[in-house]
GROMACS .gro file of C-alpha atoms in nm:
model
  431
    1UNK     CA    1  -0.258   4.124   0.994
    2UNK     CA    2   0.037   4.030   0.775
    3UNK     CA    3  -0.162   4.116   0.461
    4UNK     CA    4  -0.164   4.479   0.575
    5UNK     CA    5   0.207   4.478   0.638
    6UNK     CA    6   0.267   4.357   0.284
    7UNK     CA    7   0.095   4.641   0.100
    8UNK     CA    8   0.434   4.785   0.016
    9UNK     CA    9   0.587   5.126   0.072
   10UNK     CA   10   0.568   5.438  -0.138
   11UNK     CA   11   0.336   5.736  -0.184
   12UNK     CA   12   0.014   5.690   0.007
   13UNK     CA   13   0.114   5.363   0.170
   14UNK     CA   14   0.163   5.513   0.515
   15UNK     CA   15  -0.196   5.638   0.497
   16UNK     CA   16  -0.323   5.304   0.364
   17UNK     CA   17  -0.207   5.094   0.657
   18UNK     CA   18  -0.417   5.267   0.927
   19UNK     CA   19  -0.719   5.254   0.696
   20UNK     CA   20  -0.664   4.885   0.628
   21UNK     CA   21  -0.626   4.821   0.999
   22UNK     CA   22  -0.950   5.006   1.064
   23UNK     CA   23  -1.127   4.803   0.795
   24UNK     CA   24  -0.992   4.485   0.957
   25UNK     CA   25  -1.134   4.581   1.297
   26UNK     CA   26  -1.462   4.710   1.152
   27UNK     CA   27  -1.527   4.392   0.956
   28UNK     CA   28  -1.459   4.166   1.257
   29UNK     CA   29  -1.685   4.378   1.475
   30UNK     CA   30  -1.970   4.390   1.222
   31UNK     CA   31  -1.945   4.048   1.056
   32UNK     CA   32  -2.197   3.884   1.295
   33UNK     CA   33  -2.452   4.155   1.211
   34UNK     CA   34  -2.405   4.085   0.839
   35UNK     CA   35  -2.443   3.710   0.897
   36UNK     CA   36  -2.761   3.769   1.097
   37UNK     CA   37  -2.904   3.986   0.819
   38UNK     CA   38  -2.829   3.709   0.570
   39UNK     CA   39  -2.989   3.450   0.797
   40UNK     CA   40  -3.295   3.675   0.833
   41UNK     CA   41  -3.333   3.691   0.457
   42UNK     CA   42  -3.311   3.311   0.429
   43UNK     CA   43  -3.530   3.217   0.724
   44UNK     CA   44  -3.780   3.493   0.804
   45UNK     CA   45  -4.051   3.393   0.560
   46UNK     CA   46  -4.320   3.633   0.443
   47UNK     CA   47  -4.319   3.863   0.744
   48UNK     CA   48  -4.150   3.960   1.067
   49UNK     CA   49  -4.318   3.917   1.407
   50UNK     CA   50  -4.448   3.567   1.333
   51UNK     CA   51  -4.316   3.228   1.437
   52UNK     CA   52  -4.228   2.978   1.168
   53UNK     CA   53  -4.236   2.624   1.303
   54UNK     CA   54  -4.006   2.370   1.141
   55UNK     CA   55  -4.196   2.045   1.174
   56UNK     CA   56  -3.918   1.804   1.080
   57UNK     CA   57  -3.570   1.741   1.213
   58UNK     CA   58  -3.273   1.879   1.021
   59UNK     CA   59  -3.111   1.644   0.769
   60UNK     CA   60  -2.870   1.660   0.475
   61UNK     CA   61  -3.102   1.896   0.287
   62UNK     CA   62  -3.089   2.154   0.570
   63UNK     CA   63  -2.853   2.426   0.444
   64UNK     CA   64  -3.002   2.751   0.571
   65UNK     CA   65  -2.784   2.770   0.885
   66UNK     CA   66  -2.444   2.608   0.937
   67UNK     CA   67  -2.396   2.329   1.195
   68UNK     CA   68  -2.764   2.236   1.242
   69UNK     CA   69  -2.871   1.991   1.509
   70UNK     CA   70  -3.076   1.675   1.460
   71UNK     CA   71  -3.218   1.674   1.814
   72UNK     CA   72  -3.476   1.950   1.826
   73UNK     CA   73  -3.750   2.108   1.623
   74UNK     CA   74  -3.697   2.479   1.570
   75UNK     CA   75  -3.951   2.758   1.599
   76UNK     CA   76  -3.810   3.085   1.470
   77UNK     CA   77  -3.934   3.444   1.465
   78UNK     CA   78  -3.756   3.758   1.350
   79UNK     CA   79  -3.890   4.040   1.565
   80UNK     CA   80  -3.893   4.398   1.435
   81UNK     CA   81  -3.868   4.595   1.757
   82UNK     CA   82  -3.921   4.928   1.578
   83UNK     CA   83  -4.290   4.831   1.559
   84UNK     CA   84  -4.330   4.809   1.938
   85UNK     CA   85  -4.309   4.564   2.230
   86UNK     CA   86  -4.369   4.191   2.187
   87UNK     CA   87  -4.460   3.910   2.424
   88UNK     CA   88  -4.375   3.542   2.388
   89UNK     CA   89  -4.564   3.270   2.577
   90UNK     CA   90  -4.415   2.924   2.622
   91UNK     CA   91  -4.653   2.639   2.710
   92UNK     CA   92  -4.605   2.391   2.992
   93UNK     CA   93  -4.331   2.153   2.883
   94UNK     CA   94  -4.449   1.835   3.053
   95UNK     CA   95  -4.089   1.746   3.132
   96UNK     CA   96  -3.968   1.789   2.772
   97UNK     CA   97  -3.657   2.001   2.708
   98UNK     CA   98  -3.766   2.334   2.557
   99UNK     CA   99  -3.559   2.650   2.539
  100UNK     CA  100  -3.631   3.002   2.418
  101UNK     CA  101  -3.326   3.203   2.317
  102UNK     CA  102  -3.350   3.559   2.188
  103UNK     CA  103  -3.042   3.697   2.013
  104UNK     CA  104  -2.957   4.053   1.923
  105UNK     CA  105  -2.801   4.128   1.585
  106UNK     CA  106  -2.454   4.089   1.735
  107UNK     CA  107  -2.546   3.723   1.820
  108UNK     CA  108  -2.552   3.777   2.196
  109UNK     CA  109  -2.825   3.580   2.376
  110UNK     CA  110  -2.994   3.844   2.591
  111UNK     CA  111  -3.278   3.607   2.688
  112UNK     CA  112  -3.245   3.233   2.754
  113UNK     CA  113  -3.527   3.054   2.932
  114UNK     CA  114  -3.728   2.735   2.917
  115UNK     CA  115  -3.666   2.402   3.083
  116UNK     CA  116  -3.400   2.540   3.315
  117UNK     CA  117  -3.654   2.789   3.450
  118UNK     CA  118  -3.914   2.521   3.522
  119UNK     CA  119  -4.194   2.345   3.342
  120UNK     CA  120  -4.477   2.594   3.406
  121UNK     CA  121  -4.611   2.827   3.138
  122UNK     CA  122  -4.386   3.130   3.089
  123UNK     CA  123  -4.449   3.478   2.948
  124UNK     CA  124  -4.164   3.704   2.832
  125UNK     CA  125  -4.212   4.070   2.734
  126UNK     CA  126  -3.948   4.240   2.514
  127UNK     CA  127  -3.924   4.618   2.474
  128UNK     CA  128  -3.759   4.823   2.193
  129UNK     CA  129  -3.406   4.964   2.242
  130UNK     CA  130  -3.391   5.262   2.475
  131UNK     CA  131  -3.704   5.166   2.669
  132UNK     CA  132  -3.727   5.168   3.047
  133UNK     CA  133  -3.795   4.811   3.160
  134UNK     CA  134  -4.036   4.728   3.437
  135UNK     CA  135  -4.071   4.406   3.631
  136UNK     CA  136  -4.064   4.104   3.404
  137UNK     CA  137  -3.959   4.307   3.098
  138UNK     CA  138  -3.638   4.294   2.894
  139UNK     CA  139  -3.504   4.568   2.664
  140UNK     CA  140  -3.379   4.453   2.324
  141UNK     CA  141  -3.025   4.575   2.247
  142UNK     CA  142  -3.092   4.605   1.869
  143UNK     CA  143  -3.389   4.699   1.652
  144UNK     CA  144  -3.420   4.345   1.518
  145UNK     CA  145  -3.384   4.031   1.728
  146UNK     CA  146  -3.409   3.661   1.651
  147UNK     CA  147  -3.622   3.439   1.876
  148UNK     CA  148  -3.556   3.066   1.856
  149UNK     CA  149  -3.739   2.793   2.044
  150UNK     CA  150  -3.577   2.450   2.050
  151UNK     CA  151  -3.812   2.160   2.128
  152UNK     CA  152  -3.655   1.822   2.200
  153UNK     CA  153  -3.763   1.520   1.995
  154UNK     CA  154  -3.702   1.187   2.168
  155UNK     CA  155  -3.721   0.988   1.842
  156UNK     CA  156  -3.931   0.957   1.527
  157UNK     CA  157  -4.229   0.839   1.731
  158UNK     CA  158  -4.216   1.157   1.938
  159UNK     CA  159  -4.264   1.407   1.655
  160UNK     CA  160  -4.638   1.445   1.714
  161UNK     CA  161  -4.585   1.541   2.077
  162UNK     CA  162  -4.309   1.789   1.992
  163UNK     CA  163  -4.526   1.949   1.723
  164UNK     CA  164  -4.815   1.982   1.964
  165UNK     CA  165  -4.592   2.172   2.203
  166UNK     CA  166  -4.479   2.399   1.919
  167UNK     CA  167  -4.845   2.480   1.857
  168UNK     CA  168  -4.866   2.610   2.214
  169UNK     CA  169  -4.604   2.882   2.156
  170UNK     CA  170  -4.785   3.218   2.135
  171UNK     CA  171  -4.645   3.548   2.008
  172UNK     CA  172  -4.823   3.876   2.087
  173UNK     CA  173  -4.673   4.139   1.855
  174UNK     CA  174  -4.766   4.422   1.619
  175UNK     CA  175  -4.830   4.323   1.257
  176UNK     CA  176  -4.496   4.256   1.092
  177UNK     CA  177  -4.331   4.365   0.770
  178UNK     CA  178  -4.187   4.180   0.474
  179UNK     CA  179  -3.820   4.083   0.440
  180UNK     CA  180  -3.565   4.361   0.464
  181UNK     CA  181  -3.348   4.437   0.159
  182UNK     CA  182  -3.088   4.172   0.087
  183UNK     CA  183  -2.752   4.214   0.260
  184UNK     CA  184  -2.467   4.175   0.014
  185UNK     CA  185  -2.350   3.815   0.021
  186UNK     CA  186  -2.133   3.791  -0.289
  187UNK     CA  187  -1.801   3.811  -0.108
  188UNK     CA  188  -1.709   4.155  -0.242
  189UNK     CA  189  -1.523   4.320   0.046
  190UNK     CA  190  -1.625   4.677  -0.027
  191UNK     CA  191  -1.996   4.598  -0.067
  192UNK     CA  192  -1.993   4.389   0.251
  193UNK     CA  193  -1.837   4.672   0.451
  194UNK     CA  194  -2.096   4.914   0.309
  195UNK     CA  195  -2.370   4.670   0.411
  196UNK     CA  196  -2.227   4.640   0.763
  197UNK     CA  197  -2.208   5.019   0.797
  198UNK     CA  198  -2.571   5.053   0.691
  199UNK     CA  199  -2.684   4.783   0.935
  200UNK     CA  200  -2.500   4.942   1.227
  201UNK     CA  201  -2.652   5.279   1.142
  202UNK     CA  202  -3.012   5.159   1.106
  203UNK     CA  203  -3.063   4.831   1.293
  204UNK     CA  204  -2.776   4.745   1.527
  205UNK     CA  205  -2.680   5.036   1.753
  206UNK     CA  206  -2.334   4.967   1.896
  207UNK     CA  207  -2.306   4.877   2.261
  208UNK     CA  208  -2.146   5.116   2.507
  209UNK     CA  209  -1.844   4.884   2.524
  210UNK     CA  210  -1.795   4.907   2.145
  211UNK     CA  211  -1.795   5.284   2.120
  212UNK     CA  212  -1.420   5.331   2.184
  213UNK     CA  213  -1.337   5.078   1.910
  214UNK     CA  214  -1.567   5.244   1.660
  215UNK     CA  215  -1.433   5.587   1.753
  216UNK     CA  216  -1.077   5.466   1.686
  217UNK     CA  217  -1.190   5.325   1.351
  218UNK     CA  218  -1.339   5.661   1.256
  219UNK     CA  219  -1.025   5.844   1.375
  220UNK     CA  220  -0.821   5.624   1.139
  221UNK     CA  221  -1.026   5.759   0.849
  222UNK     CA  222  -1.283   5.484   0.797
  223UNK     CA  223  -1.602   5.690   0.811
  224UNK     CA  224  -1.946   5.651   0.656
  225UNK     CA  225  -1.884   5.957   0.437
  226UNK     CA  226  -1.559   5.821   0.302
  227UNK     CA  227  -1.700   5.473   0.251
  228UNK     CA  228  -1.990   5.608   0.052
  229UNK     CA  229  -1.754   5.820  -0.161
  230UNK     CA  230  -1.573   5.499  -0.252
  231UNK     CA  231  -1.246   5.653  -0.374
  232UNK     CA  232  -0.967   5.425  -0.489
  233UNK     CA  233  -0.769   5.452  -0.165
  234UNK     CA  234  -1.058   5.350   0.056
  235UNK     CA  235  -1.148   5.061  -0.171
  236UNK     CA  236  -0.788   4.934  -0.162
  237UNK     CA  237  -0.769   4.968   0.215
  238UNK     CA  238  -1.098   4.784   0.260
  239UNK     CA  239  -0.986   4.502   0.033
  240UNK     CA  240  -0.664   4.455   0.230
  241UNK     CA  241  -0.828   4.490   0.571
  242UNK     CA  242  -1.116   4.256   0.497
  243UNK     CA  243  -0.881   3.989   0.358
  244UNK     CA  244  -0.686   4.009   0.684
  245UNK     CA  245  -1.005   3.998   0.891
  246UNK     CA  246  -1.138   3.692   0.709
  247UNK     CA  247  -0.810   3.512   0.769
  248UNK     CA  248  -0.824   3.604   1.138
  249UNK     CA  249  -1.183   3.480   1.168
  250UNK     CA  250  -1.091   3.148   1.005
  251UNK     CA  251  -0.785   3.111   1.226
  252UNK     CA  252  -0.952   3.198   1.558
  253UNK     CA  253  -1.113   2.862   1.622
  254UNK     CA  254  -0.819   2.679   1.467
  255UNK     CA  255  -0.599   2.839   1.733
  256UNK     CA  256  -0.801   2.689   2.018
  257UNK     CA  257  -0.610   2.427   2.212
  258UNK     CA  258  -0.768   2.083   2.226
  259UNK     CA  259  -0.793   1.888   2.552
  260UNK     CA  260  -0.779   1.511   2.502
  261UNK     CA  261  -0.896   1.548   2.143
  262UNK     CA  262  -1.175   1.803   2.191
  263UNK     CA  263  -1.197   2.180   2.161
  264UNK     CA  264  -1.415   2.332   2.433
  265UNK     CA  265  -1.578   2.668   2.374
  266UNK     CA  266  -1.482   2.982   2.562
  267UNK     CA  267  -1.691   3.082   2.861
  268UNK     CA  268  -1.809   3.389   2.666
  269UNK     CA  269  -1.989   3.184   2.399
  270UNK     CA  270  -2.332   3.324   2.328
  271UNK     CA  271  -2.273   3.634   2.541
  272UNK     CA  272  -1.945   3.757   2.397
  273UNK     CA  273  -1.877   4.090   2.564
  274UNK     CA  274  -1.585   4.255   2.383
  275UNK     CA  275  -1.436   3.935   2.242
  276UNK     CA  276  -1.521   4.044   1.889
  277UNK     CA  277  -1.297   3.799   1.705
  278UNK     CA  278  -1.445   3.499   1.887
  279UNK     CA  279  -1.792   3.635   1.821
  280UNK     CA  280  -1.717   3.664   1.448
  281UNK     CA  281  -1.570   3.315   1.428
  282UNK     CA  282  -1.877   3.163   1.596
  283UNK     CA  283  -2.104   3.356   1.357
  284UNK     CA  284  -1.917   3.189   1.072
  285UNK     CA  285  -1.902   2.841   1.225
  286UNK     CA  286  -2.222   2.807   1.429
  287UNK     CA  287  -2.461   3.101   1.412
  288UNK     CA  288  -2.703   3.118   1.703
  289UNK     CA  289  -2.499   2.924   1.959
  290UNK     CA  290  -2.642   2.913   2.311
  291UNK     CA  291  -2.443   3.026   2.618
  292UNK     CA  292  -2.250   2.772   2.819
  293UNK     CA  293  -2.498   2.736   3.105
  294UNK     CA  294  -2.762   2.620   2.855
  295UNK     CA  295  -2.554   2.416   2.612
  296UNK     CA  296  -2.194   2.321   2.539
  297UNK     CA  297  -2.056   2.246   2.195
  298UNK     CA  298  -1.732   2.050   2.172
  299UNK     CA  299  -1.555   1.992   1.841
  300UNK     CA  300  -1.341   1.683   1.794
  301UNK     CA  301  -0.988   1.691   1.655
  302UNK     CA  302  -0.771   1.412   1.521
  303UNK     CA  303  -0.479   1.257   1.704
  304UNK     CA  304  -0.260   1.490   1.497
  305UNK     CA  305  -0.464   1.796   1.595
  306UNK     CA  306  -0.655   1.848   1.270
  307UNK     CA  307  -1.011   1.979   1.299
  308UNK     CA  308  -1.139   1.750   1.022
  309UNK     CA  309  -1.128   1.371   1.007
  310UNK     CA  310  -1.058   1.152   0.704
  311UNK     CA  311  -1.375   0.973   0.603
  312UNK     CA  312  -1.180   0.691   0.441
  313UNK     CA  313  -1.056   0.575   0.781
  314UNK     CA  314  -1.257   0.416   1.063
  315UNK     CA  315  -1.290   0.621   1.381
  316UNK     CA  316  -1.431   0.531   1.720
  317UNK     CA  317  -1.542   0.725   2.026
  318UNK     CA  318  -1.541   0.505   2.338
  319UNK     CA  319  -1.703   0.604   2.667
  320UNK     CA  320  -1.614   0.397   2.969
  321UNK     CA  321  -1.888   0.262   3.197
  322UNK     CA  322  -2.081   0.554   3.343
  323UNK     CA  323  -1.865   0.805   3.154
  324UNK     CA  324  -2.109   0.951   2.901
  325UNK     CA  325  -2.143   1.332   2.923
  326UNK     CA  326  -2.302   1.453   3.249
  327UNK     CA  327  -2.611   1.657   3.156
  328UNK     CA  328  -2.951   1.745   3.301
  329UNK     CA  329  -3.118   1.742   2.958
  330UNK     CA  330  -2.949   1.541   2.680
  331UNK     CA  331  -2.634   1.498   2.473
  332UNK     CA  332  -2.565   1.400   2.112
  333UNK     CA  333  -2.271   1.349   1.877
  334UNK     CA  334  -2.329   1.494   1.529
  335UNK     CA  335  -2.124   1.422   1.216
  336UNK     CA  336  -2.092   1.684   0.940
  337UNK     CA  337  -1.930   1.712   0.602
  338UNK     CA  338  -1.701   2.013   0.568
  339UNK     CA  339  -1.769   2.243   0.272
  340UNK     CA  340  -1.510   2.450   0.087
  341UNK     CA  341  -1.569   2.751   0.315
  342UNK     CA  342  -1.534   2.545   0.633
  343UNK     CA  343  -1.907   2.546   0.711
  344UNK     CA  344  -2.059   2.225   0.844
  345UNK     CA  345  -2.368   2.046   0.714
  346UNK     CA  346  -2.511   1.697   0.755
  347UNK     CA  347  -2.396   1.449   0.491
  348UNK     CA  348  -2.644   1.238   0.295
  349UNK     CA  349  -2.643   0.869   0.391
  350UNK     CA  350  -2.868   0.570   0.334
  351UNK     CA  351  -2.974   0.511   0.697
  352UNK     CA  352  -3.057   0.881   0.731
  353UNK     CA  353  -2.862   0.904   1.057
  354UNK     CA  354  -2.684   1.227   1.145
  355UNK     CA  355  -2.631   1.199   1.520
  356UNK     CA  356  -2.610   0.949   1.806
  357UNK     CA  357  -2.690   1.037   2.164
  358UNK     CA  358  -2.855   0.937   2.485
  359UNK     CA  359  -3.196   0.900   2.316
  360UNK     CA  360  -3.077   0.684   2.024
  361UNK     CA  361  -3.270   0.354   2.041
  362UNK     CA  362  -3.112   0.007   2.046
  363UNK     CA  363  -2.753   0.116   2.108
  364UNK     CA  364  -2.535  -0.186   2.192
  365UNK     CA  365  -2.323  -0.160   2.506
  366UNK     CA  366  -1.969  -0.293   2.519
  367UNK     CA  367  -1.891  -0.596   2.736
  368UNK     CA  368  -1.786  -0.371   3.026
  369UNK     CA  369  -2.102  -0.160   3.002
  370UNK     CA  370  -1.938   0.128   2.817
  371UNK     CA  371  -2.052   0.282   2.487
  372UNK     CA  372  -1.870   0.277   2.154
  373UNK     CA  373  -1.970   0.491   1.851
  374UNK     CA  374  -1.827   0.401   1.508
  375UNK     CA  375  -1.773   0.655   1.229
  376UNK     CA  376  -1.691   0.527   0.880
  377UNK     CA  377  -1.807   0.530   0.518
  378UNK     CA  378  -1.890   0.159   0.517
  379UNK     CA  379  -2.103  -0.007   0.785
  380UNK     CA  380  -1.912  -0.168   1.074
  381UNK     CA  381  -1.931  -0.541   1.148
  382UNK     CA  382  -2.266  -0.694   1.236
  383UNK     CA  383  -2.366  -0.619   1.594
  384UNK     CA  384  -2.220  -0.268   1.584
  385UNK     CA  385  -2.438  -0.109   1.318
  386UNK     CA  386  -2.684   0.045   1.560
  387UNK     CA  387  -2.383   0.236   1.699
  388UNK     CA  388  -2.275   0.361   1.352
  389UNK     CA  389  -2.255   0.722   1.234
  390UNK     CA  390  -2.213   0.718   0.853
  391UNK     CA  391  -1.929   0.937   0.727
  392UNK     CA  392  -1.863   1.091   0.385
  393UNK     CA  393  -1.566   0.984   0.177
  394UNK     CA  394  -1.414   1.329   0.221
  395UNK     CA  395  -1.338   1.534   0.532
  396UNK     CA  396  -1.587   1.536   0.816
  397UNK     CA  397  -1.622   1.710   1.150
  398UNK     CA  398  -1.762   1.598   1.483
  399UNK     CA  399  -1.954   1.815   1.728
  400UNK     CA  400  -2.078   1.688   2.063
  401UNK     CA  401  -2.362   1.890   2.215
  402UNK     CA  402  -2.450   1.877   2.583
  403UNK     CA  403  -2.770   2.054   2.693
  404UNK     CA  404  -2.798   2.180   3.049
  405UNK     CA  405  -2.447   2.053   3.125
  406UNK     CA  406  -2.366   1.960   3.480
  407UNK     CA  407  -2.102   2.164   3.668
  408UNK     CA  408  -1.839   1.893   3.619
  409UNK     CA  409  -1.859   1.941   3.242
  410UNK     CA  410  -1.872   2.319   3.259
  411UNK     CA  411  -1.572   2.354   3.488
  412UNK     CA  412  -1.353   2.089   3.321
  413UNK     CA  413  -1.357   1.816   3.585
  414UNK     CA  414  -1.518   1.592   3.322
  415UNK     CA  415  -1.349   1.556   2.984
  416UNK     CA  416  -1.461   1.368   2.676
  417UNK     CA  417  -1.247   1.075   2.560
  418UNK     CA  418  -1.056   1.126   2.234
  419UNK     CA  419  -1.178   1.000   1.897
  420UNK     CA  420  -0.931   0.743   1.768
  421UNK     CA  421  -0.864   0.587   1.428
  422UNK     CA  422  -0.875   0.208   1.448
  423UNK     CA  423  -0.805  -0.102   1.244
  424UNK     CA  424  -1.160  -0.221   1.172
  425UNK     CA  425  -1.059  -0.586   1.161
  426UNK     CA  426  -0.909  -0.589   1.511
  427UNK     CA  427  -1.047  -0.272   1.676
  428UNK     CA  428  -0.691  -0.180   1.773
  429UNK     CA  429  -0.581   0.186   1.749
  430UNK     CA  430  -0.395   0.274   1.430
  431UNK     CA  431  -0.032   0.376   1.480
   0.00000   0.00000   0.00000
């Protein structure tokens, strides 16, 4: 919070610092709610309480949500719980990986079910906040929730089967409403804080655990009444506090320590508790992340510790024989270009390949039976091109997903090998 320490001294400055600190904490706490409201506006469609089925896999044109995957078809429904209870039915999976995750507006997964619960048809009933749940019922923590069903696609020839399963997802819900008013997304700190305050007041009731934090924020002078008045002092404090909060959000993931070239997520991912800074950083980097027992997301770092790789170099990920990630469902390595704000999206490439994993056809094994994945702008030598992930000329990021990870991966007994830069003519590591 150095920005708040640098506001200078003089008349009014002693009062400004607590206000700026309160704005810092308030923005970090509420940023995921703002990001969810923005995602709702982009993805809800004509009405709430209705599933929208995406019938194609994400590619370089997919820019609605950061860090998309290229493994599953998505079915998405924004549920307006103020209209009454809803029920979701999942069809029999036939052995295919399918997961239903329902997130509250703070991005906590309060329901995760699907393949891990078995292959039989499932029915989930969700009640509005404050309801008394009976057997088989779950109470929503916020007045809006986001239901996402991920349906695995085993390759281009499997799309018809995945789409048929999507058609079997049934939602029983009251008639929905049109999109909510747009949340401010222009980067103006004061308008964003006003938007967060409105969302917390109307759609996202704070958890019991958050009440002491919000009480302290109000005690420091950051109240709804003062925000709405918008005097010069409060605007200045908000500008300073939000700048500090944005820097903290950006730095949170950068501060994670890598293990053998990979950053592993915290155990609280997807069900964050009071780790508000981590929650905000994930909302910025990968909105809608699943909890660790359902999926793990590892981000690669360079040999020097940077979180982005240089696309002009040639990089290789080598798994020894029998050393690919231990999972009960599937794994994949995705390559993303890094935009100016640090968000990750697939990069356009001629083969149209955005990920390699355990379902990728025709991968060529190494002589010892291991697996080698190449990442470069130009294609690798003949014989390795089926193992090639095309990279952009600029910075790129790597994320390895592991669905239904085995205990050895979850508890750290298994670690991914590092990504190394190599001399493409010899395959030897670069100094």
